[in-house]
Coordinates of N, CA and C in Angstrom, one line a residue:
M1 N 41.1 5.6 -23.8 CA 39.0 4.8 -23.9 C 39.5 5.8 -25.3
K2 N 39.7 7.0 -25.0 CA 38.9 7.9 -26.1 C 39.7 7.8 -26.9
S3 N 41.6 8.0 -27.0 CA 42.5 7.5 -27.9 C 42.1 6.7 -28.8
K4 N 41.2 6.1 -29.0 CA 41.0 4.6 -30.1 C 39.2 5.6 -30.6
I5 N 38.7 5.3 -29.7 CA 37.4 5.4 -30.5 C 37.7 7.3 -31.4
L6 N 38.5 8.2 -31.1 CA 39.3 8.8 -32.1 C 39.4 8.8 -33.3
L7 N 40.9 7.6 -33.1 CA 41.6 7.0 -34.0 C 40.5 6.7 -34.7
A8 N 39.9 5.9 -34.2 CA 38.5 4.6 -35.5 C 38.0 6.0 -35.8
A9 N 37.7 7.1 -35.5 CA 37.0 7.9 -36.6 C 37.4 8.9 -37.3
L10 N 38.8 8.9 -36.7 CA 39.5 9.1 -38.1 C 40.3 8.2 -39.3
S11 N 39.7 7.4 -38.4 CA 40.2 5.4 -39.9 C 39.3 5.8 -40.7
A12 N 37.7 5.8 -40.8 CA 36.5 6.0 -41.1 C 36.9 6.9 -41.9
A13 N 36.8 7.9 -41.8 CA 37.1 9.3 -41.8 C 38.1 9.2 -43.3
L14 N 39.2 9.1 -42.9 CA 40.3 8.4 -44.2 C 39.4 7.8 -44.8
L15 N 39.8 7.0 -44.7 CA 39.3 6.1 -45.8 C 38.0 6.1 -46.4
A16 N 36.3 6.8 -46.3 CA 35.8 7.6 -46.6 C 36.1 7.8 -47.9
G17 N 36.8 9.3 -47.5 CA 37.5 10.2 -48.5 C 38.4 9.4 -50.2
T18 N 38.9 8.5 -48.9 CA 40.1 7.5 -49.9 C 38.6 6.7 -51.4
C19 N 38.1 6.5 -50.6 CA 36.7 5.9 -51.8 C 36.1 6.9 -51.9
A20 N 35.9 7.3 -51.8 CA 35.0 8.9 -52.4 C 36.2 9.5 -53.7
A21 N 37.5 9.2 -53.5 CA 38.2 9.8 -54.9 C 38.1 8.9 -55.8
Y22 N 38.2 7.3 -54.7 CA 38.5 6.0 -56.3 C 37.4 6.2 -56.7
A23 N 36.4 6.6 -56.3 CA 35.2 7.0 -57.5 C 35.0 7.6 -57.9
Q24 N 35.0 9.2 -58.0 CA 35.8 10.5 -58.6 C 37.2 9.7 -60.0
D25 N 37.4 9.1 -59.8 CA 38.5 9.2 -61.0 C 38.0 7.7 -61.7
D26 N 37.5 6.9 -61.3 CA 36.3 5.9 -61.8 C 34.7 6.1 -62.7
A27 N 35.0 7.3 -62.6 CA 33.7 8.1 -63.4 C 34.4 8.9 -64.4
A28 N 35.1 9.4 -63.4 CA 35.6 10.2 -64.8 C 36.4 9.4 -66.5
T29 N 37.8 8.5 -66.3 CA 38.1 7.8 -66.3 C 37.1 6.5 -67.8
G30 N 35.9 6.5 -67.2 CA 34.8 5.9 -67.9 C 34.3 4.1 -67.4
G31 N 34.8 4.3 -65.9 CA 34.2 3.2 -65.0 C 35.0 1.6 -65.5
L32 N 34.1 1.1 -65.7 CA 34.1 -0.1 -66.4 C 34.3 -0.2 -67.8
D33 N 34.3 0.9 -68.4 CA 34.7 0.8 -70.1 C 36.0 1.3 -70.2
S34 N 36.8 1.6 -69.1 CA 37.9 1.2 -69.3 C 38.6 0.6 -69.3
F35 N 37.8 -0.6 -69.6 CA 38.4 -2.4 -69.7 C 37.8 -2.4 -70.8
P36 N 38.3 -2.3 -72.2 CA 38.0 -2.5 -73.7 C 38.3 -4.2 -73.6
L37 N 39.2 -4.3 -72.9 CA 38.5 -5.9 -73.8 C 38.1 -7.0 -72.3
A38 N 37.5 -5.8 -71.7 CA 36.7 -6.8 -70.9 C 34.7 -7.0 -71.1
A39 N 34.8 -8.0 -70.5 CA 33.4 -9.2 -71.3 C 32.2 -7.8 -70.9
K40 N 31.0 -7.5 -71.4 CA 29.8 -6.7 -71.7 C 29.7 -7.6 -70.4
A41 N 28.6 -7.0 -69.0 CA 28.2 -7.3 -68.2 C 27.2 -8.3 -68.5
G42 N 26.9 -9.8 -68.0 CA 26.1 -10.3 -67.9 C 26.2 -11.2 -68.9
V43 N 27.2 -11.2 -70.2 CA 28.1 -12.1 -71.6 C 28.8 -12.5 -71.4
D44 N 29.1 -13.8 -71.7 CA 30.2 -15.2 -71.6 C 31.3 -14.8 -72.9
S45 N 32.6 -13.8 -72.2 CA 33.0 -13.7 -74.2 C 34.5 -15.2 -74.4
H46 N 33.7 -16.4 -74.4 CA 34.2 -17.5 -74.6 C 35.9 -17.1 -74.2
A47 N 36.4 -16.6 -73.2 CA 38.1 -15.5 -73.5 C 39.0 -17.4 -73.2
D48 N 38.4 -18.7 -72.7 CA 39.3 -19.4 -73.1 C 39.0 -21.1 -73.9
K49 N 37.9 -19.8 -75.4 CA 38.2 -21.0 -76.0 C 38.4 -19.7 -77.8
I50 N 38.2 -18.5 -77.7 CA 39.5 -18.5 -78.6 C 40.1 -17.2 -77.8
A51 N 40.6 -16.5 -78.8 CA 42.0 -15.9 -78.3 C 41.5 -14.5 -78.2
P52 N 42.4 -13.1 -77.7 CA 41.6 -12.0 -78.6 C 42.5 -11.7 -79.0
P53 N 42.8 -10.4 -80.3 CA 43.1 -10.4 -82.2 C 44.8 -10.5 -80.9
G54 N 45.3 -10.6 -82.2 CA 46.8 -10.3 -81.9 C 47.7 -11.5 -80.8
A55 N 47.0 -12.3 -79.9 CA 48.0 -12.8 -78.9 C 48.4 -13.8 -79.6
V56 N 49.6 -14.8 -78.6 CA 50.3 -15.4 -78.8 C 49.4 -17.1 -78.6
N57 N 48.7 -17.2 -78.7 CA 47.9 -18.5 -78.5 C 47.2 -18.4 -78.9
T58 N 46.5 -19.3 -79.7 CA 44.9 -19.4 -80.3 C 44.4 -20.3 -79.8
G59 N 42.8 -20.4 -80.5 CA 41.3 -22.1 -79.2 C 42.0 -22.2 -78.6
P60 N 41.8 -23.0 -78.2 CA 41.1 -23.4 -76.6 C 42.0 -23.5 -75.7
F61 N 42.0 -23.7 -74.5 CA 43.8 -23.4 -73.7 C 44.6 -25.2 -73.8
D62 N 45.7 -25.5 -73.4 CA 46.3 -27.0 -74.2 C 46.5 -25.8 -73.5
D63 N 47.7 -26.9 -71.9 CA 48.7 -26.9 -71.3 C 50.3 -26.5 -72.0
K64 N 49.9 -28.3 -73.0 CA 51.7 -29.0 -73.5 C 51.5 -28.4 -74.7
T65 N 50.8 -27.4 -74.9 CA 51.8 -26.6 -76.4 C 51.8 -24.8 -76.3
W66 N 50.9 -25.0 -74.5 CA 51.4 -23.0 -74.2 C 52.5 -22.4 -74.7
K67 N 52.4 -21.2 -75.4 CA 53.1 -20.4 -75.5 C 53.9 -19.3 -74.8
F68 N 53.9 -18.9 -74.4 CA 54.5 -18.2 -73.2 C 55.0 -16.2 -74.1
G69 N 54.5 -16.7 -74.9 CA 55.8 -14.8 -75.6 C 56.9 -14.5 -75.2
H70 N 56.5 -12.4 -75.0 CA 58.3 -12.9 -75.0 C 58.2 -11.1 -74.3
R71 N 57.5 -11.2 -73.0 CA 57.1 -11.1 -71.7 C 57.6 -11.7 -70.6
T72 N 57.8 -12.6 -70.7 CA 58.7 -13.4 -69.7 C 60.9 -13.1 -70.0
D73 N 61.0 -13.5 -71.5 CA 61.9 -13.4 -71.6 C 63.4 -12.3 -70.7
A74 N 64.8 -13.1 -70.9 CA 65.5 -12.7 -69.2 C 65.6 -11.5 -71.0
P75 N 65.8 -10.3 -70.6 CA 66.2 -9.2 -71.0 C 68.0 -9.9 -71.0
Q76 N 68.7 -9.0 -72.7 CA 69.2 -9.9 -73.2 C 71.0 -8.6 -72.2
N77 N 72.2 -9.5 -72.6 CA 72.7 -9.3 -71.8 C 73.5 -8.8 -70.2
H78 N 72.3 -9.4 -69.7 CA 71.6 -8.9 -68.2 C 72.5 -10.2 -68.1
P79 N 73.1 -10.3 -66.4 CA 73.9 -10.7 -65.8 C 72.9 -12.3 -65.4
I80 N 73.5 -13.6 -65.4 CA 72.7 -14.1 -64.0 C 72.9 -14.6 -62.7
W81 N 72.1 -13.9 -61.9 CA 72.8 -13.7 -60.7 C 72.8 -14.9 -59.5
N82 N 71.6 -16.7 -60.0 CA 71.5 -16.7 -59.1 C 72.1 -17.6 -60.1
P83 N 73.8 -18.3 -59.0 CA 75.6 -19.1 -58.7 C 74.4 -20.9 -59.4
V84 N 73.3 -20.9 -58.9 CA 72.8 -22.7 -59.9 C 72.7 -22.8 -61.1
K85 N 71.3 -22.4 -61.2 CA 71.5 -21.4 -62.6 C 72.7 -22.0 -63.5
L86 N 73.3 -20.7 -63.1 CA 73.9 -21.3 -63.8 C 75.9 -21.4 -63.7
K87 N 75.3 -22.3 -63.2 CA 76.7 -23.7 -62.7 C 75.7 -24.4 -64.0
M88 N 74.8 -24.8 -63.1 CA 73.9 -25.4 -64.5 C 73.7 -25.3 -66.3
M89 N 73.6 -24.0 -66.7 CA 74.5 -23.6 -67.8 C 75.9 -23.7 -68.9
Q90 N 76.6 -24.6 -67.2 CA 77.6 -24.3 -67.8 C 78.1 -25.6 -67.8
G91 N 76.9 -27.1 -67.4 CA 77.2 -27.9 -67.0 C 77.9 -28.6 -66.0
G92 N 77.7 -27.8 -65.1 CA 78.9 -28.2 -63.6 C 77.4 -29.1 -62.4
K93 N 78.0 -29.4 -61.6 CA 77.3 -30.3 -61.3 C 76.2 -29.3 -59.5
I94 N 75.0 -29.9 -59.1 CA 73.8 -30.6 -58.2 C 73.8 -30.3 -58.0
S95 N 74.4 -30.6 -56.7 CA 73.5 -31.4 -55.0 C 72.7 -30.3 -53.8
S96 N 71.7 -30.8 -53.7 CA 70.6 -30.2 -52.4 C 70.3 -31.9 -51.1
V97 N 69.9 -31.2 -50.7 CA 69.5 -32.1 -49.7 C 68.5 -31.7 -48.8
T98 N 67.2 -32.4 -48.6 CA 66.4 -31.9 -48.1 C 66.1 -31.9 -46.6
I99 N 66.2 -31.8 -45.9 CA 66.2 -31.4 -43.8 C 64.6 -31.0 -42.7
N100 N 64.3 -31.9 -42.9 CA 62.7 -32.4 -42.2 C 62.9 -31.2 -40.3
G101 N 62.6 -30.7 -40.4 CA 62.2 -29.6 -40.0 C 62.1 -30.6 -37.6
N102 N 61.3 -32.1 -38.4 CA 60.3 -32.8 -37.0 C 62.0 -33.0 -37.3
D103 N 62.8 -33.6 -37.5 CA 64.1 -34.9 -36.8 C 65.0 -34.0 -35.6
S104 N 65.5 -34.6 -35.0 CA 66.4 -34.2 -34.2 C 68.0 -34.6 -33.6
P105 N 68.5 -34.6 -33.5 CA 69.9 -35.0 -33.9 C 69.7 -36.8 -33.6
E106 N 69.1 -37.1 -32.4 CA 69.3 -38.2 -32.5 C 68.5 -39.1 -32.6
H107 N 67.7 -38.9 -34.6 CA 67.6 -39.9 -34.9 C 68.4 -40.1 -36.3

């Protein structure tokens, strides 16, 4: 019982020290000002209608015309590790089966 109380007190002290350290770091870096693209408190940024400067997508969000930009591109000359993707790129046939976990061999 004493060890549980001691462990709880030690955890609380460690958590309080960690929170204080993060608060000091946040104050040193400018707090919320360290996010320059964030909207000011209580102000709607209209980010769903107006894109930030330099954005690939402009205007309101449209899932049919959305472009991901180059962040999702695979590195050049990087080997493909997925054997299914490699086979599909080579024009091979892929087959698959779904097994219901509730089925039994008797059915």
